[in-house]
Coordinates of C-alpha atoms in Angstrom, one line a residue:
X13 CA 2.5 21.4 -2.1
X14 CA 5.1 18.3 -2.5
X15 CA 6.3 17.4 -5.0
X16 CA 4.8 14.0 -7.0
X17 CA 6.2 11.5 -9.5
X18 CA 3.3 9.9 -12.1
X19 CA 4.2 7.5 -14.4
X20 CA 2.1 8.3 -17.7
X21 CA 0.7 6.2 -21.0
X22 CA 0.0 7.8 -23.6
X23 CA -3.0 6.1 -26.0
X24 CA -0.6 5.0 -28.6
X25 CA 1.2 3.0 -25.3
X26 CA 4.3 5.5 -25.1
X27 CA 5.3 6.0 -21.5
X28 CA 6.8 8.7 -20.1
X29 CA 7.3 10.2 -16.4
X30 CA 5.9 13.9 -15.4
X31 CA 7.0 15.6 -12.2
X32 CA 4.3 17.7 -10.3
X33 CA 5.0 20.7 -7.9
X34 CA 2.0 21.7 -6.7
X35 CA -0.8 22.1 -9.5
X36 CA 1.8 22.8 -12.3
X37 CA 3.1 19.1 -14.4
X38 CA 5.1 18.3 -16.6
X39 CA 6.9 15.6 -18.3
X40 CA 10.3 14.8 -17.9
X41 CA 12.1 14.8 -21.3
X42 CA 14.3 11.3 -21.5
X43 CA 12.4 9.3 -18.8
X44 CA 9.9 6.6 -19.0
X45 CA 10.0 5.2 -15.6
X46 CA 10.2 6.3 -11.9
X47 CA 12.9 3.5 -11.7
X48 CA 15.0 5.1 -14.4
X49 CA 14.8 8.2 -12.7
X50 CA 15.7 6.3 -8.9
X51 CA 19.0 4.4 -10.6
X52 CA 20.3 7.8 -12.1
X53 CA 20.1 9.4 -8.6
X54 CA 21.5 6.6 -6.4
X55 CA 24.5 6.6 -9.3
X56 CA 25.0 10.1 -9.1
X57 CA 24.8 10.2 -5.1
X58 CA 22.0 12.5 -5.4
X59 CA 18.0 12.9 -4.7
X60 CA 14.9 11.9 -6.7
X61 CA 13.5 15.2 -6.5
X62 CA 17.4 16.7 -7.7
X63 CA 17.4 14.4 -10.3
X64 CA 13.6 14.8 -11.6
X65 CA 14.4 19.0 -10.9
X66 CA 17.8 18.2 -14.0
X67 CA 15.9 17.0 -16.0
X68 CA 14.3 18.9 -19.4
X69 CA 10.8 20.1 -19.4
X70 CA 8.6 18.5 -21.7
X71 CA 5.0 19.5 -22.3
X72 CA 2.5 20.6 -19.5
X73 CA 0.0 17.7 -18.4
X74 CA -3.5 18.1 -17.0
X75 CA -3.1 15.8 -13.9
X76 CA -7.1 15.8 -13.5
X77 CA -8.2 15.1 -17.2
X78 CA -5.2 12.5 -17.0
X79 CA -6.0 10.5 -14.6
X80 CA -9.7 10.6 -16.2
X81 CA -8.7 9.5 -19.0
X82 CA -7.3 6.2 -17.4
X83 CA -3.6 7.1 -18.9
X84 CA -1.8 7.3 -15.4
X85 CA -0.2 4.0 -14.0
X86 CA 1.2 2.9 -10.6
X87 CA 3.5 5.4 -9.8
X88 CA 6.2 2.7 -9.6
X89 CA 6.8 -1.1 -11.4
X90 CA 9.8 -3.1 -12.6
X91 CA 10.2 -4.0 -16.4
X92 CA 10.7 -7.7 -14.8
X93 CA 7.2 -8.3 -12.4
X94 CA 8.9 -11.0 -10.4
X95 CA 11.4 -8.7 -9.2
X96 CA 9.0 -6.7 -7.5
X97 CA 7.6 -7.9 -3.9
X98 CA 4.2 -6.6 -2.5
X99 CA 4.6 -6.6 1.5
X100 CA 2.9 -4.9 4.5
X101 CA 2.5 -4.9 8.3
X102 CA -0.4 -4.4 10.2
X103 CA -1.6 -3.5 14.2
X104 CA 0.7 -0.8 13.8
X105 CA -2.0 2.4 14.0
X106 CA -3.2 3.7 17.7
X107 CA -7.0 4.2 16.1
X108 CA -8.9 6.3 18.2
X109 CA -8.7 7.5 21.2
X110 CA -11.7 5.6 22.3
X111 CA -10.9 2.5 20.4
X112 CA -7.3 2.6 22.4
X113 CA -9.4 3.1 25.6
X114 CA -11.2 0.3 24.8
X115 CA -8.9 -2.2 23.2
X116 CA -6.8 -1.6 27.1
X117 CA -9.8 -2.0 28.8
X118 CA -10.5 -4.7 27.7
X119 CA -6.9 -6.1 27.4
X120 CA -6.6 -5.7 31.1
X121 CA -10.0 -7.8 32.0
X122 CA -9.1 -10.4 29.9
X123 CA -8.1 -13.5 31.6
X124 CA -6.3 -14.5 28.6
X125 CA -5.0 -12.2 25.6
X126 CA -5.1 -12.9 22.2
X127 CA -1.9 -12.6 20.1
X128 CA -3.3 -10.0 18.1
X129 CA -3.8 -8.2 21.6
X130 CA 0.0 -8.9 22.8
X131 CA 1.3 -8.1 19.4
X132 CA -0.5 -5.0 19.4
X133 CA 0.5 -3.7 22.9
X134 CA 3.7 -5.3 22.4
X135 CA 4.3 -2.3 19.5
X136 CA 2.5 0.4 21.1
X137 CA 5.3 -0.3 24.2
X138 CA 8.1 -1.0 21.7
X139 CA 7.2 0.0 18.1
X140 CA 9.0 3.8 18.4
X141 CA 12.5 3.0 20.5
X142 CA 13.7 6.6 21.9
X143 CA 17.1 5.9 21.5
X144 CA 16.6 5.7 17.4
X145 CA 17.7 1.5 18.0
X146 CA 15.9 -1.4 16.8
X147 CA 12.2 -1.6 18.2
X148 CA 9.7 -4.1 18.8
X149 CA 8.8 -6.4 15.1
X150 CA 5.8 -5.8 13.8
X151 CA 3.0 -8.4 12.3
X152 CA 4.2 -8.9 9.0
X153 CA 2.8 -10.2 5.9
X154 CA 3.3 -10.8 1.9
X155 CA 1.0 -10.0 -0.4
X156 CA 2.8 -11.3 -3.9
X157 CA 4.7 -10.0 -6.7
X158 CA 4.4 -7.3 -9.2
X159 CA 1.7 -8.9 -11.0
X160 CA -0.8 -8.1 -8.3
X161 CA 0.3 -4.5 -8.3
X162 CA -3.2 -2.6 -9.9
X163 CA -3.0 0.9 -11.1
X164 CA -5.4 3.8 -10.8
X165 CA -9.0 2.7 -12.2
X166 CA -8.3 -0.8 -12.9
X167 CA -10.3 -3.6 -11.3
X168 CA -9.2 -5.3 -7.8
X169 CA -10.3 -8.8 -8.5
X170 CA -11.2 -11.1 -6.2
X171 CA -10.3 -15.4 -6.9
X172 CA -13.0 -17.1 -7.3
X173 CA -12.3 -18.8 -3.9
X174 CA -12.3 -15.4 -2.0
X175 CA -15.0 -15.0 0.4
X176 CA -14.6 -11.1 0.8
X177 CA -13.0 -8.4 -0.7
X178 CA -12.3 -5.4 1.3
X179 CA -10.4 -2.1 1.2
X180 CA -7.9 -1.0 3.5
X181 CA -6.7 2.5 3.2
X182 CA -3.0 2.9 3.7
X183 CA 0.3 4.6 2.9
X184 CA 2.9 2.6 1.0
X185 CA 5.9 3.2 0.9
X186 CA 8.0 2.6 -2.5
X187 CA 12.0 1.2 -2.3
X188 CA 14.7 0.3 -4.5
X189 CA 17.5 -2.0 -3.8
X190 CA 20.8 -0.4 -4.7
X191 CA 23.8 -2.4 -6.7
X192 CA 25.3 -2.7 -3.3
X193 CA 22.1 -4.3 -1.7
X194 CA 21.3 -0.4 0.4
X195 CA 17.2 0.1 0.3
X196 CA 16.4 3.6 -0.9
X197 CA 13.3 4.9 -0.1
X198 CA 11.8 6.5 -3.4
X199 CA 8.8 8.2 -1.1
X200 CA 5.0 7.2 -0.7
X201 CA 1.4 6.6 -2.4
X202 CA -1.7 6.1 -1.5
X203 CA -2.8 2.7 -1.2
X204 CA -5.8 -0.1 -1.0
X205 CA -4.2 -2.9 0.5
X206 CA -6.8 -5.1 -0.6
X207 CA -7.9 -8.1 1.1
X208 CA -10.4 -11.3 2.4
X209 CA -11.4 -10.2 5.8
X210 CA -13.8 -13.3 6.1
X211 CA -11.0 -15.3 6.0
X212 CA -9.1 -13.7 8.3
X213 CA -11.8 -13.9 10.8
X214 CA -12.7 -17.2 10.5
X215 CA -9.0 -18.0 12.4
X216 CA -6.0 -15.5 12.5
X217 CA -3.4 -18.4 11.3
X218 CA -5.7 -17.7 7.8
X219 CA -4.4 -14.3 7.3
X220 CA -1.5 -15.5 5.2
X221 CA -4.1 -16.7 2.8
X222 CA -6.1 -13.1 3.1
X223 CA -3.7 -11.5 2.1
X224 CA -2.6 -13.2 -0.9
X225 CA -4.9 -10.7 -2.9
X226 CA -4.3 -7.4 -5.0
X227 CA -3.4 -4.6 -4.1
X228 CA -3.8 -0.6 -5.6
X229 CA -1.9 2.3 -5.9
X230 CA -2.8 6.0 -6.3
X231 CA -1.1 7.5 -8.8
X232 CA 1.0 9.6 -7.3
X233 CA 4.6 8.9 -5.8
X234 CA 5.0 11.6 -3.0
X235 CA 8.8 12.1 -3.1
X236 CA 11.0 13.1 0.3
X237 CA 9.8 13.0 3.8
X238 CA 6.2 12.2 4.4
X239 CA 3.9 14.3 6.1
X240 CA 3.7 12.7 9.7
X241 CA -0.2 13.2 10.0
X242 CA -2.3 12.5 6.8
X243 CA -5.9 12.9 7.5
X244 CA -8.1 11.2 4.1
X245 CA -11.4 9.8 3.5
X246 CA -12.0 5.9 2.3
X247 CA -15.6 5.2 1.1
X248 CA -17.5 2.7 -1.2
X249 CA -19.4 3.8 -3.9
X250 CA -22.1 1.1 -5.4
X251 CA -24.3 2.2 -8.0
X252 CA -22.4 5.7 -8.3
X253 CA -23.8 6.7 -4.5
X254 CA -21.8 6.2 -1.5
X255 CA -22.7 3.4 0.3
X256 CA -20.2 3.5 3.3
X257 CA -17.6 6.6 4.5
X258 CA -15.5 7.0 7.3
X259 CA -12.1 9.6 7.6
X260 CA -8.6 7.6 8.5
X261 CA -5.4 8.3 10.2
X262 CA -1.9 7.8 9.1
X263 CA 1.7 9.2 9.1
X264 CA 3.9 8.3 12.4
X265 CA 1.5 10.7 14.5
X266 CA -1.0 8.0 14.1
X267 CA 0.9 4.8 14.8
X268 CA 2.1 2.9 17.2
X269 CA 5.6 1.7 14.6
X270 CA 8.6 4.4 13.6
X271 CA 8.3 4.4 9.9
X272 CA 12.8 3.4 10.5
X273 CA 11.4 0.6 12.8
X274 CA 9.0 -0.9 10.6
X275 CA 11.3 -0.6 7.5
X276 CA 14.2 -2.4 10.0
X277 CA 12.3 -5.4 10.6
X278 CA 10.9 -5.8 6.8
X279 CA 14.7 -5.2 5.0
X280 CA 16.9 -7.2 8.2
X281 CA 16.6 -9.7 5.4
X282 CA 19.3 -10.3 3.2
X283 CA 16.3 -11.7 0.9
X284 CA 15.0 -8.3 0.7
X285 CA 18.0 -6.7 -0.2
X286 CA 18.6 -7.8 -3.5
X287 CA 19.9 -5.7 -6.1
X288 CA 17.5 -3.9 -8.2
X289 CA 14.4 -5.5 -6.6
X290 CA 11.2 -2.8 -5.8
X291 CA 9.5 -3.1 -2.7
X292 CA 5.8 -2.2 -2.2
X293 CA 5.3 -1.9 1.7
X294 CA 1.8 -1.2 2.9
X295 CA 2.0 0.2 6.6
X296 CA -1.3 -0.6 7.8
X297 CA -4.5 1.4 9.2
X298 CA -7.2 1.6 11.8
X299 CA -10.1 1.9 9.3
X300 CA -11.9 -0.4 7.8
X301 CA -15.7 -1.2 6.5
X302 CA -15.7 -4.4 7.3
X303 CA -15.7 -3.1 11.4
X304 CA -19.0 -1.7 10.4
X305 CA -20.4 -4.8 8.9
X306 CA -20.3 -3.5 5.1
X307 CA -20.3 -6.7 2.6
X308 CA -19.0 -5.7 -0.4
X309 CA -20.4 -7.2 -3.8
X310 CA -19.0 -7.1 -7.5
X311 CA -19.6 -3.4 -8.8
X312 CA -18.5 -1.4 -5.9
X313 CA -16.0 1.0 -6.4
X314 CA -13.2 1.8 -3.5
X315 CA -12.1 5.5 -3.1
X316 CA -9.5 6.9 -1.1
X317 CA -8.1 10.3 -0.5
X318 CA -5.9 12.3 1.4
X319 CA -3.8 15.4 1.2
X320 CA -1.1 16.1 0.0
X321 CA -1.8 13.8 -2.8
X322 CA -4.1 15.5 -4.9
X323 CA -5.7 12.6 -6.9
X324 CA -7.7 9.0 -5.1
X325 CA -6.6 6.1 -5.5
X326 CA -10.4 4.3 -7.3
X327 CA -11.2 1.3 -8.0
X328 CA -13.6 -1.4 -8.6
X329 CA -14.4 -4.5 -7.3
X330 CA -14.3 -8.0 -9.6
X331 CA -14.6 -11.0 -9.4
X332 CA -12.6 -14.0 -11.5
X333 CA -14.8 -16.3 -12.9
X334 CA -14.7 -20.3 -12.0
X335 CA -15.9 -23.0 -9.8
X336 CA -14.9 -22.5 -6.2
X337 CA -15.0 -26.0 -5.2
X338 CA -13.6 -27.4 -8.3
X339 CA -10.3 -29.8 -7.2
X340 CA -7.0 -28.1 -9.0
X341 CA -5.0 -31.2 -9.4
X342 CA -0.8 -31.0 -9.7
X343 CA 0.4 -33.5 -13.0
X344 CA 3.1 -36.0 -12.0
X345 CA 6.0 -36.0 -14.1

């Protein structure tokens, strides 16, 4: 098993971090956030996982009764939300075998491809360079700051504008900016990069505005190297029975994008490189409920799994409350 960071709140609202290895936890004496942990081990030119293995054992933790409890939170956040940026890419996963088959198919009896078509084949040429140099950029998208980050069991809200909201299964992976502007990779967690996908259909130019949603974490940060095929399960649960399930694919096995490439192309920025920022970057998947025509509704709850993490990311589906077509008007000064 690999080894997990969970950031933990106790009722009376004390926080602390616990390490898991495997099925044992435990929290880490003197820590009370992941990025505590992350700033001691880029000061002292060491690991996350040597720097949460130094630390004193505190008491033993029942991951599962936990995270029933509702007293785990995003396995990584900033004490400042702005500083925190919520980002993703997506046409970056192969799919199927068939869908591949067909998406070329039909790319080669088109008499005109789209650009999600180009942009896809474009990365499936491009996306993993041999030579280890810079590959093809990827689609590329923001989502907001850390005050759309949602933790495990907390509600993924739709505005009262949205005209969907759906789940996308993903892995995310979780950086910190170092004092000399270097991205460290912290590791991953299983995520629901949530979004409108009737907006996005109605014309591709709207996906900015789709994405401009929520988005959820599992609880877990999976620390080191990620496994490079994670097999899992998405589904939607409404009125406690499961309305819609269907596996996914992820890890670099299942994409067309180096994990390096895609991280090239999202921190080339100097704007992204700013000191002590966290970065939230969702990598995209193949798997979706919307593809089988599933409409969501208030209620639902979203469920994803996959091993090695060994607890979902759930959550259910709200909606704020407000008049849609009501003018929001900007005061002059």
């Amino acid at each position: 098993m690999s080894l997990r960071l969970l950031q933990h709140r106790a009722d009376d609202g004390t926080r602390s971090v616990v390490l898991a290895d495997g099925n044992a936890a435990h929290v880490l004496e003197g820590v009370t956030r992941t990025t505590d942990l992350a700033r001691r081990a880029i000061a002292a030119g060491s690991t996350l996982a040597q720097e949460a293995k130094a630390c004193p054992v505190g008491a033993p933790v029942d991951l599962a009764a936990e995270f029933d409890a509702g007293r785990f939170l995003a396995p990584i956040d900033h004490e400042d939300p702005a500083h925190l940026a919520l980002t993703g890419t997506g046409l970056t996963h192969l799919g199927s075998a068939e869908g591949r088959d067909k998406m070329h198919r039909e790319a080669a009896a088109a008499a005109h491809q789209t650009d999600s078509m180009r942009m896809f084949l474009e990365g499936l040429e491009g996306g993993k360079p041999a030579d280890g140099g810079v590959g093809q950029q990827p689609e590329w998208f923001y989502k907001g700051d850390g005050s759309q980050l949602v933790g495990p069991g907390e509600p993924l809200e739709m505005p009262s504008f949205a005209q969907d909201g759906g789940e996308e299964p993903e892995l995310a992976g979780i950086y910190i900016i170092g004092p000399d502007g270097t991205p460290f990779r912290l590791g991953f967690a299983l995520a629901n990069e949530f979004s409108d996908h009737v907006t996005e259909r109605h014309n591709y130019l709207w996906l900015a505005h789709s994405k401009l949603r929520r988005a959820a974490l599992g609880p877990e940060l999976l620390i080191g190297e990620a496994p490079t095929d994670i097999r899992g399960t998405s589904r939607i649960l409404r009125d406690g029975a499961v309305l819609w399930e269907r596996p996914f694919l992820t890890g670099e096995d299942n994409m067309s994008h180096s994990l390096a490439n895609l991280e090239h192309h999202h921190f080339k920025y100097e704007l992204f490189r700013r000191p002590g920022d966290v970065h939230v970057h969702f990598f995209g998947t193949a798997t979706l409920s919307f593809s089988d025509t599933v409409r969501t509704q208030v209620g639902d709850v979203f469920e994803i799994e996959a091993a090695p993490f060994t607890l979902p990311c759930r959550n259910p589906l709200t909606q704020t409350a407000g008049d849609a077509s009501a003018l929001l008007t900007v005061q002059v000064l």
